[in-house]
Amino acid sequence: MPPMPATMTEGSVPRQLRSLALPMVWGLLATMSFNVVDTFFVAQLGNTPLAAMSFTFPVVMLLTSMGIGLGAGTSSAVARGVGAGDSGRAQRLATDAVTLTLLLSVTVCLLGWLTIDPLFTLLGASAELLPLIHQYMSVWYISAPCLLVPMVALASLRAMGLSQIQGILMGGAALFNAALDPILIFGLLGAPELGLAGAAWATLVTRSITLLLALYILRARVGLLVSPFAPWTRLLSSWRAVVHVGVPAMAANMIIPLASAIVVMMVARYGNDAVAGLGIAVRVEPVALIAFYALSGVIGPFFGQNHAAGKTARLAEAQRLLLLFCIGFGVLLAVFLLVFGSLITGMFTDHPDVAAVAVRYLAIVPISYGAYGLVMSCNAAFNGLGTPWPAMLLSLCRVLLLFLPLAGVLQFFWGLNGLFIATATTNVVVGAWAWRWLRRQLQQETASP
């Protein structure tokens, strides 16, 4: 087939990044609203169901991180194939990545489904919460492959510079989920009243439809999805290319929810109300960070295409823009959440103890959001360059060498506030480190013949 156009290697860098990221903002905002909408409706059921769903957050994020990692590997490999003008290779990579994701997600979710009770007991869930957690996760695990496969499929579209399609599909899915949630949770319009499990069933239905649409677009509209049946050696070649970036990226992304699981265990010592308050804050947080997620989603393909095409000057310019945007927008976010944190929290709960924890989190941690956005974008840039190990090392050091020791010490002195201060301090230190490391990497790329 003729070469696919490398749409990210020419033109104004700021304008191009903006045009790629804006559709992702709306699409990701809609996707992130899944958790926010679920939290809003589940909170109407009471503090106990809300606390139960809050315990599931680290596991949900862990599996989502698996999809993010595989998507990063797919995006990097496909973008470099497009940038080098090898369209056949790009097609094969996209198709084989979908196959690999399906196999892995089904296997992992089956294991998760079989170990719900012992896993959440280990995380600190009480006997009172376990039946509710089981209701939710037994359905959520079934829906997870329908989340992960579209994530990888849509990563291939980003690699081609087609983020608009992803934005539209994600936005439509979020609206459908928001409409279905109250129907199944509260038993409206003649539907059964499923309570907490209704949120999981709404997610399952929505994600199943999204999966079918994503595969249709990749196959019929873009022509990037071909027959999944290929010689074993070709499959292995594609899988190696994907996991070369995907496994380190997956590991880097999984470190974050593992740290979240540890935080939940620490917060559980302060009671179910504290866990519920944390649950509200960590569901508001991704929405606040949406612009950073969108930027990191397009930075990987941008760096991949331009690196394959030898456009190193464009990469250096993109890095400078990352610094300016992340710091500037991060300051605005911190001020906004400090001023309106109480109002936002009040939308989810009127329980003063629950609200107090969420408000304190949203007053302290957002100070570091700009630095955290820089970490995300620098990690995505490393993945796009086909050098994923710096991103993994940054994420590993962020949790093991900085956050956990700081959290242990500061919690001892200042309780929950100490945990939140440890999070903010860690983000700032690792953000500065990531940006300097990426700058050094790009200088080496420019100096090499």
Short mmCIF file of C-alpha atoms in Angstrom, two decimals:
data_model
loop_
_atom_site.label_atom_id
_atom_site.label_comp_id
_atom_site.label_asym_id
_atom_site.label_seq_id
_atom_site.Cartn_x
_atom_site.Cartn_y
_atom_site.Cartn_z
CA MET A 1 0.00 0.00 0.00
CA PRO A 2 1.19 3.63 -0.48
CA PRO A 3 2.97 5.26 2.47
CA MET A 4 0.69 6.68 5.15
CA PRO A 5 1.23 10.45 5.54
CA ALA A 6 3.51 11.42 8.43
CA THR A 7 1.30 14.34 9.40
CA MET A 8 3.32 15.42 12.46
CA THR A 9 6.66 16.11 10.80
CA GLU A 10 5.82 19.43 9.11
CA GLY A 11 4.25 22.75 10.11
CA SER A 12 4.14 24.85 13.27
CA VAL A 13 4.94 22.75 16.34
CA PRO A 14 2.72 24.67 18.81
CA ARG A 15 -0.20 24.75 16.40
CA GLN A 16 0.20 21.07 15.62
CA LEU A 17 0.36 19.98 19.25
CA ARG A 18 -2.66 22.13 20.04
CA SER A 19 -4.72 20.71 17.16
CA LEU A 20 -3.81 17.15 18.17
CA ALA A 21 -4.36 17.62 21.90
CA LEU A 22 -7.67 19.53 21.88
CA PRO A 23 -9.79 16.63 20.57
CA MET A 24 -8.07 14.43 23.15
CA VAL A 25 -9.01 16.86 25.91
CA TRP A 26 -12.71 16.52 25.18
CA GLY A 27 -12.49 12.79 24.61
CA LEU A 28 -10.49 12.15 27.77
CA LEU A 29 -12.65 14.53 29.77
CA ALA A 30 -15.61 12.46 28.72
CA THR A 31 -13.82 9.22 29.57
CA MET A 32 -12.65 10.48 32.96
CA SER A 33 -16.22 11.45 33.66
CA PHE A 34 -16.99 7.70 33.84
CA ASN A 35 -15.45 7.61 37.32
CA VAL A 36 -16.82 11.00 38.35
CA VAL A 37 -20.35 10.16 37.21
CA ASP A 38 -20.18 6.74 38.87
CA THR A 39 -18.95 8.38 42.08
CA PHE A 40 -21.70 11.00 41.97
CA PHE A 41 -24.53 8.48 41.63
CA VAL A 42 -23.02 5.90 44.00
CA ALA A 43 -22.58 8.63 46.63
CA GLN A 44 -26.37 9.00 46.65
CA LEU A 45 -26.55 5.42 47.94
CA GLY A 46 -24.62 6.35 51.10
CA ASN A 47 -21.11 6.38 52.52
CA THR A 48 -20.75 2.60 52.70
CA PRO A 49 -21.20 1.95 48.93
CA LEU A 50 -18.96 4.97 48.24
CA ALA A 51 -16.23 3.56 50.48
CA ALA A 52 -16.60 0.15 48.81
CA MET A 53 -16.11 1.66 45.36
CA SER A 54 -13.16 3.71 46.64
CA PHE A 55 -11.39 0.48 47.57
CA THR A 56 -11.67 -0.68 43.96
CA PHE A 57 -9.89 2.36 42.55
CA PRO A 58 -6.29 1.05 42.76
CA VAL A 59 -7.24 -2.21 41.04
CA VAL A 60 -9.21 -0.40 38.35
CA MET A 61 -6.25 1.92 37.77
CA LEU A 62 -3.84 -1.02 37.71
CA LEU A 63 -5.67 -2.68 34.83
CA THR A 64 -6.21 0.64 33.10
CA SER A 65 -2.45 1.20 33.35
CA MET A 66 -1.94 -2.09 31.56
CA GLY A 67 -3.95 -0.72 28.65
CA ILE A 68 -2.10 2.60 28.78
CA GLY A 69 1.25 0.79 28.64
CA LEU A 70 0.26 -1.43 25.72
CA GLY A 71 -1.23 1.62 24.01
CA ALA A 72 2.05 3.51 24.47
CA GLY A 73 3.98 0.63 22.93
CA THR A 74 1.55 0.41 20.02
CA SER A 75 1.51 4.16 19.45
CA SER A 76 5.31 4.39 19.50
CA ALA A 77 5.84 1.47 17.13
CA VAL A 78 3.11 2.49 14.68
CA ALA A 79 4.19 6.16 14.71
CA ARG A 80 7.77 5.21 13.90
CA GLY A 81 6.53 2.94 11.12
CA VAL A 82 4.46 5.79 9.66
CA GLY A 83 7.34 8.27 10.08
CA ALA A 84 9.69 5.91 8.23
CA GLY A 85 7.14 5.43 5.41
CA ASP A 86 6.51 1.71 6.09
CA SER A 87 2.71 1.46 5.94
CA GLY A 88 2.58 -2.33 5.77
CA ARG A 89 4.60 -2.57 8.97
CA ALA A 90 2.28 -0.05 10.65
CA GLN A 91 -0.77 -2.14 9.71
CA ARG A 92 0.76 -5.34 11.00
CA LEU A 93 1.83 -3.71 14.27
CA ALA A 94 -1.63 -2.23 14.93
CA THR A 95 -3.40 -5.53 14.25
CA ASP A 96 -1.05 -7.71 16.25
CA ALA A 97 -1.14 -5.28 19.17
CA VAL A 98 -4.92 -5.67 19.36
CA THR A 99 -4.56 -9.46 19.39
CA LEU A 100 -1.93 -9.33 22.14
CA THR A 101 -4.05 -6.99 24.27
CA LEU A 102 -7.10 -9.24 23.97
CA LEU A 103 -5.14 -12.31 25.09
CA LEU A 104 -3.48 -10.56 28.02
CA SER A 105 -6.56 -8.71 29.27
CA VAL A 106 -8.78 -11.80 29.30
CA THR A 107 -6.14 -13.78 31.20
CA VAL A 108 -5.49 -11.08 33.82
CA CYS A 109 -9.16 -10.30 34.36
CA LEU A 110 -10.01 -13.98 34.83
CA LEU A 111 -7.38 -14.20 37.56
CA GLY A 112 -8.73 -11.00 39.13
CA TRP A 113 -12.30 -12.29 39.04
CA LEU A 114 -11.24 -15.45 40.89
CA THR A 115 -9.40 -13.55 43.65
CA ILE A 116 -11.76 -10.66 44.49
CA ASP A 117 -12.28 -11.39 48.18
CA PRO A 118 -8.67 -12.20 49.20
CA LEU A 119 -7.29 -9.26 47.21
CA PHE A 120 -9.54 -6.62 48.75
CA THR A 121 -9.16 -8.13 52.19
CA LEU A 122 -5.43 -7.59 51.72
CA LEU A 123 -6.10 -3.96 50.74
CA GLY A 124 -7.84 -3.44 54.08
CA ALA A 125 -11.52 -3.73 53.14
CA SER A 126 -13.75 -4.63 56.08
CA ALA A 127 -16.14 -7.59 56.13
CA GLU A 128 -18.98 -5.06 55.81
CA LEU A 129 -17.63 -3.77 52.48
CA LEU A 130 -16.57 -7.05 50.84
CA PRO A 131 -20.04 -8.07 49.55
CA LEU A 132 -20.48 -4.66 47.89
CA ILE A 133 -16.98 -4.78 46.40
CA HIS A 134 -17.71 -8.26 45.04
CA GLN A 135 -20.95 -7.05 43.42
CA TYR A 136 -19.08 -4.28 41.63
CA MET A 137 -15.83 -6.00 40.63
CA SER A 138 -17.37 -9.29 39.48
CA VAL A 139 -19.03 -7.32 36.67
CA TRP A 140 -16.24 -4.78 36.18
CA TYR A 141 -13.67 -7.50 35.46
CA ILE A 142 -15.85 -8.79 32.60
CA SER A 143 -15.93 -5.29 31.10
CA ALA A 144 -12.18 -4.68 31.38
CA PRO A 145 -11.11 -6.32 28.06
CA CYS A 146 -13.69 -4.12 26.35
CA LEU A 147 -11.79 -1.15 27.81
CA LEU A 148 -8.22 -2.29 27.12
CA VAL A 149 -8.65 -3.42 23.50
CA PRO A 150 -10.17 -0.08 22.36
CA MET A 151 -7.42 1.78 24.23
CA VAL A 152 -4.79 0.00 22.12
CA ALA A 153 -6.82 0.30 18.92
CA LEU A 154 -7.27 4.04 19.41
CA ALA A 155 -3.55 4.44 20.20
CA SER A 156 -2.92 3.41 16.59
CA LEU A 157 -5.15 6.25 15.42
CA ARG A 158 -3.16 8.72 17.54
CA ALA A 159 0.02 7.40 15.93
CA MET A 160 -1.40 8.50 12.57
CA GLY A 161 -2.40 11.92 13.90
CA LEU A 162 -6.13 11.07 13.98
CA SER A 163 -6.89 12.05 17.56
CA GLN A 164 -10.21 13.64 16.49
CA ILE A 165 -11.76 10.21 15.89
CA GLN A 166 -10.75 9.06 19.34
CA GLY A 167 -12.18 12.21 20.92
CA ILE A 168 -15.58 11.73 19.27
CA LEU A 169 -15.80 8.04 20.17
CA MET A 170 -14.77 8.59 23.79
CA GLY A 171 -17.18 11.51 24.16
CA GLY A 172 -20.11 9.49 22.85
CA ALA A 173 -19.30 6.60 25.18
CA ALA A 174 -19.21 8.89 28.22
CA LEU A 175 -22.59 10.44 27.42
CA PHE A 176 -24.13 6.99 26.97
CA ASN A 177 -22.66 5.80 30.29
CA ALA A 178 -23.91 8.92 32.11
CA ALA A 179 -27.43 8.25 30.83
CA LEU A 180 -27.33 4.53 31.66
CA ASP A 181 -25.84 4.88 35.16
CA PRO A 182 -28.90 6.24 37.03
CA ILE A 183 -31.21 3.86 35.16
CA LEU A 184 -29.38 0.75 36.38
CA ILE A 185 -28.28 2.06 39.79
CA PHE A 186 -31.70 3.36 40.91
CA GLY A 187 -33.97 1.17 38.76
CA LEU A 188 -35.46 3.89 36.56
CA LEU A 189 -37.63 3.36 33.45
CA GLY A 190 -38.59 -0.13 34.56
CA ALA A 191 -35.01 -1.41 34.89
CA PRO A 192 -34.01 -3.47 37.95
CA GLU A 193 -32.54 -1.48 40.86
CA LEU A 194 -28.96 -2.83 41.00
CA GLY A 195 -27.33 -0.32 43.36
CA LEU A 196 -23.54 -0.31 43.25
CA ALA A 197 -23.50 -3.19 40.76
CA GLY A 198 -25.57 -1.03 38.39
CA ALA A 199 -22.57 1.26 37.85
CA ALA A 200 -20.51 -1.75 36.75
CA TRP A 201 -23.25 -3.03 34.44
CA ALA A 202 -23.54 0.41 32.79
CA THR A 203 -19.79 0.35 32.24
CA LEU A 204 -19.95 -3.15 30.70
CA VAL A 205 -22.68 -2.22 28.21
CA THR A 206 -20.98 1.04 27.22
CA ARG A 207 -17.54 -0.50 26.77
CA SER A 208 -18.88 -3.39 24.68
CA ILE A 209 -20.40 -0.93 22.22
CA THR A 210 -17.18 1.13 22.21
CA LEU A 211 -15.13 -1.98 21.40
CA LEU A 212 -17.25 -2.81 18.36
CA LEU A 213 -17.12 0.77 17.07
CA ALA A 214 -13.34 1.07 17.56
CA LEU A 215 -12.65 -2.13 15.64
CA TYR A 216 -15.03 -1.03 12.85
CA ILE A 217 -13.28 2.33 12.49
CA LEU A 218 -9.82 0.77 12.42
CA ARG A 219 -10.88 -1.84 9.87
CA ALA A 220 -13.40 -0.16 7.57
CA ARG A 221 -12.70 3.56 7.86
CA VAL A 222 -8.93 3.79 8.31
CA GLY A 223 -7.69 0.50 6.88
CA LEU A 224 -5.21 -0.02 9.69
CA LEU A 225 -6.67 -3.30 10.94
CA VAL A 226 -5.92 -6.33 8.77
CA SER A 227 -6.29 -10.09 9.28
CA PRO A 228 -5.13 -11.17 12.75
CA PHE A 229 -3.93 -14.47 11.32
CA ALA A 230 -0.25 -14.19 10.42
CA PRO A 231 2.83 -16.42 10.51
CA TRP A 232 4.06 -17.01 14.04
CA THR A 233 7.41 -15.33 13.34
CA ARG A 234 5.66 -12.18 12.12
CA LEU A 235 3.41 -12.12 15.18
CA LEU A 236 6.41 -12.44 17.47
CA SER A 237 8.20 -9.63 15.60
CA SER A 238 5.21 -7.31 16.06
CA TRP A 239 4.74 -8.26 19.68
CA ARG A 240 8.42 -7.64 20.42
CA ALA A 241 8.17 -4.17 18.87
CA VAL A 242 5.09 -3.37 20.95
CA VAL A 243 6.35 -4.79 24.26
CA HIS A 244 9.78 -3.16 23.82
CA VAL A 245 8.06 0.09 24.78
CA GLY A 246 4.81 -1.40 26.10
CA VAL A 247 6.18 -3.49 28.97
CA PRO A 248 8.31 -0.71 30.53
CA ALA A 249 5.46 1.76 29.93
CA MET A 250 3.01 -0.70 31.46
CA ALA A 251 5.27 -1.20 34.46
CA ALA A 252 5.74 2.55 34.84
CA ASN A 253 2.00 3.14 34.75
CA MET A 254 1.24 0.24 37.10
CA ILE A 255 3.57 1.68 39.72
CA ILE A 256 1.19 4.60 40.20
CA PRO A 257 -1.91 2.55 41.13
CA LEU A 258 0.26 0.30 43.27
CA ALA A 259 1.26 3.42 45.18
CA SER A 260 -2.43 4.36 45.29
CA ALA A 261 -3.21 0.97 46.80
CA ILE A 262 -0.63 1.60 49.52
CA VAL A 263 -2.14 5.04 50.16
CA VAL A 264 -5.60 3.47 50.50
CA MET A 265 -4.17 1.01 53.03
CA MET A 266 -2.64 3.91 54.97
CA VAL A 267 -5.82 5.99 54.84
CA ALA A 268 -7.95 2.97 55.87
CA ARG A 269 -6.41 3.33 59.35
CA TYR A 270 -8.39 6.57 59.71
CA GLY A 271 -11.74 4.87 58.98
CA ASN A 272 -14.22 4.43 56.12
CA ASP A 273 -15.06 8.15 56.02
CA ALA A 274 -11.42 8.97 55.27
CA VAL A 275 -11.33 6.37 52.48
CA ALA A 276 -14.56 7.77 51.05
CA GLY A 277 -13.11 11.30 51.10
CA LEU A 278 -9.96 10.12 49.38
CA GLY A 279 -12.16 8.33 46.83
CA ILE A 280 -13.86 11.61 45.92
CA ALA A 281 -10.54 13.46 45.58
CA VAL A 282 -8.85 10.84 43.40
CA ARG A 283 -11.84 10.79 41.06
CA VAL A 284 -11.86 14.57 40.73
CA GLU A 285 -8.09 14.60 40.19
CA PRO A 286 -7.98 12.94 36.74
CA VAL A 287 -10.53 15.45 35.46
CA ALA A 288 -8.34 18.30 36.71
CA LEU A 289 -5.32 16.72 34.99
CA ILE A 290 -7.15 16.17 31.71
CA ALA A 291 -5.07 18.63 29.67
CA PHE A 292 -1.86 16.90 30.81
CA TYR A 293 -3.23 13.48 29.91
CA ALA A 294 -4.24 14.77 26.47
CA LEU A 295 -0.84 16.34 25.88
CA SER A 296 1.02 13.19 26.92
CA GLY A 297 -1.29 11.18 24.64
CA VAL A 298 -0.11 13.05 21.54
CA ILE A 299 3.49 13.74 22.60
CA GLY A 300 4.45 10.07 22.16
CA PRO A 301 3.30 9.85 18.51
CA PHE A 302 4.72 13.32 17.79
CA PHE A 303 8.15 12.34 19.08
CA GLY A 304 7.92 8.94 17.35
CA GLN A 305 7.16 10.33 13.88
CA ASN A 306 9.69 13.16 14.09
CA HIS A 307 12.40 10.91 15.53
CA ALA A 308 11.93 8.39 12.69
CA ALA A 309 12.01 11.26 10.18
CA GLY A 310 15.18 12.78 11.73
CA LYS A 311 13.48 16.07 12.74
CA THR A 312 15.42 16.66 15.98
CA ALA A 313 14.93 20.45 16.00
CA ARG A 314 11.16 19.95 16.20
CA LEU A 315 11.66 17.67 19.20
CA ALA A 316 13.70 20.28 21.08
CA GLU A 317 11.07 22.93 20.37
CA ALA A 318 8.33 20.61 21.62
CA GLN A 319 10.17 20.06 24.88
CA ARG A 320 10.41 23.79 25.54
CA LEU A 321 6.69 24.12 24.93
CA LEU A 322 6.01 21.29 27.38
CA LEU A 323 7.76 23.15 30.18
CA LEU A 324 5.92 26.43 29.56
CA PHE A 325 2.49 24.84 29.31
CA CYS A 326 2.79 22.42 32.24
CA ILE A 327 4.06 24.99 34.73
CA GLY A 328 1.65 27.74 33.63
CA PHE A 329 -1.45 25.57 33.52
CA GLY A 330 -0.42 23.79 36.73
CA VAL A 331 -0.43 27.08 38.65
CA LEU A 332 -3.94 27.87 37.38
CA LEU A 333 -5.18 24.45 38.46
CA ALA A 334 -3.72 24.78 41.95
CA VAL A 335 -5.40 28.16 42.51
CA PHE A 336 -8.74 26.97 41.12
CA LEU A 337 -8.90 23.84 43.32
CA LEU A 338 -7.79 25.77 46.40
CA VAL A 339 -10.64 28.24 45.92
CA PHE A 340 -13.36 25.88 44.74
CA GLY A 341 -12.35 22.60 46.44
CA SER A 342 -15.15 22.80 49.01
CA LEU A 343 -17.77 23.54 46.37
CA ILE A 344 -16.63 20.63 44.20
CA THR A 345 -16.55 18.22 47.13
CA GLY A 346 -20.02 19.31 48.17
CA MET A 347 -21.36 18.00 44.86
CA PHE A 348 -20.51 14.45 45.99
CA THR A 349 -21.22 14.39 49.73
CA ASP A 350 -22.69 16.40 52.58
CA HIS A 351 -20.93 14.32 55.24
CA PRO A 352 -18.48 16.71 56.97
CA ASP A 353 -15.80 14.11 57.79
CA VAL A 354 -15.76 12.75 54.23
CA ALA A 355 -15.72 16.24 52.71
CA ALA A 356 -12.89 17.42 54.98
CA VAL A 357 -10.48 14.77 53.68
CA ALA A 358 -11.28 15.54 50.04
CA VAL A 359 -10.91 19.30 50.57
CA ARG A 360 -7.53 18.91 52.28
CA TYR A 361 -6.27 16.72 49.43
CA LEU A 362 -7.42 19.22 46.79
CA ALA A 363 -5.75 22.08 48.68
CA ILE A 364 -2.32 20.43 49.01
CA VAL A 365 -1.62 18.03 46.14
CA PRO A 366 -2.59 20.32 43.20
CA ILE A 367 0.39 22.56 44.03
CA SER A 368 2.43 19.91 42.23
CA TYR A 369 0.12 19.23 39.27
CA GLY A 370 2.29 21.18 36.81
CA ALA A 371 5.32 19.10 37.72
CA TYR A 372 3.27 15.91 37.49
CA GLY A 373 2.08 16.95 34.02
CA LEU A 374 5.73 17.38 33.05
CA VAL A 375 6.50 13.86 34.26
CA MET A 376 3.67 12.43 32.15
CA SER A 377 4.73 14.27 29.00
CA CYS A 378 8.44 13.48 29.40
CA ASN A 379 7.63 9.81 29.94
CA ALA A 380 5.49 9.83 26.80
CA ALA A 381 8.34 11.50 24.87
CA PHE A 382 10.80 8.80 25.96
CA ASN A 383 8.33 6.13 24.84
CA GLY A 384 7.89 7.86 21.48
CA LEU A 385 11.64 7.87 20.97
CA GLY A 386 11.67 4.11 21.50
CA THR A 387 13.68 4.47 24.75
CA PRO A 388 11.16 3.53 27.46
CA TRP A 389 13.53 2.66 30.28
CA PRO A 390 14.05 6.24 31.55
CA ALA A 391 10.28 6.57 31.96
CA MET A 392 10.13 3.33 33.91
CA LEU A 393 13.06 4.30 36.12
CA LEU A 394 11.54 7.71 36.84
CA SER A 395 8.25 6.11 37.87
CA LEU A 396 9.97 3.48 39.99
CA CYS A 397 12.14 6.02 41.81
CA ARG A 398 9.14 8.32 42.24
CA VAL A 399 7.35 5.69 44.32
CA LEU A 400 10.07 3.61 46.01
CA LEU A 401 12.83 6.13 46.65
CA LEU A 402 10.81 9.29 47.23
CA PHE A 403 7.10 8.88 47.91
CA LEU A 404 7.00 5.88 50.25
CA PRO A 405 9.81 7.05 52.57
CA LEU A 406 8.41 10.59 52.63
CA ALA A 407 4.86 9.34 53.20
CA GLY A 408 5.96 7.21 56.13
CA VAL A 409 7.84 10.05 57.83
CA LEU A 410 5.39 12.88 57.14
CA GLN A 411 2.34 10.80 58.05
CA PHE A 412 3.93 10.12 61.41
CA PHE A 413 4.16 13.85 62.12
CA TRP A 414 1.09 15.27 60.32
CA GLY A 415 -1.28 12.38 59.68
CA LEU A 416 -3.29 12.58 56.44
CA ASN A 417 -1.83 15.99 55.62
CA GLY A 418 1.61 14.39 55.71
CA LEU A 419 0.57 11.87 53.05
CA PHE A 420 -0.68 14.64 50.80
CA ILE A 421 2.46 16.77 51.31
CA ALA A 422 4.60 13.73 50.44
CA THR A 423 2.69 13.34 47.17
CA ALA A 424 3.19 16.99 46.19
CA THR A 425 6.89 17.02 47.09
CA THR A 426 7.54 13.85 45.11
CA ASN A 427 5.84 15.24 42.00
CA VAL A 428 7.96 18.40 42.03
CA VAL A 429 11.28 16.58 42.44
CA VAL A 430 10.56 13.97 39.76
CA GLY A 431 9.18 16.59 37.35
CA ALA A 432 12.46 18.53 37.41
CA TRP A 433 14.45 15.31 37.03
CA ALA A 434 12.36 14.09 34.06
CA TRP A 435 12.66 17.36 32.15
CA ARG A 436 16.45 17.52 32.56
CA TRP A 437 16.85 13.88 31.53
CA LEU A 438 14.77 14.37 28.38
CA ARG A 439 16.76 17.49 27.46
CA ARG A 440 19.99 15.53 27.78
CA GLN A 441 18.55 12.71 25.66
CA LEU A 442 17.57 15.14 22.89
CA GLN A 443 21.01 16.77 22.97
CA GLN A 444 22.57 13.35 22.43
CA GLU A 445 20.16 12.69 19.54
CA THR A 446 21.15 16.00 17.93
CA ALA A 447 24.90 15.35 18.40
CA SER A 448 24.79 11.81 16.95
CA PRO A 449 25.39 11.54 13.19
#
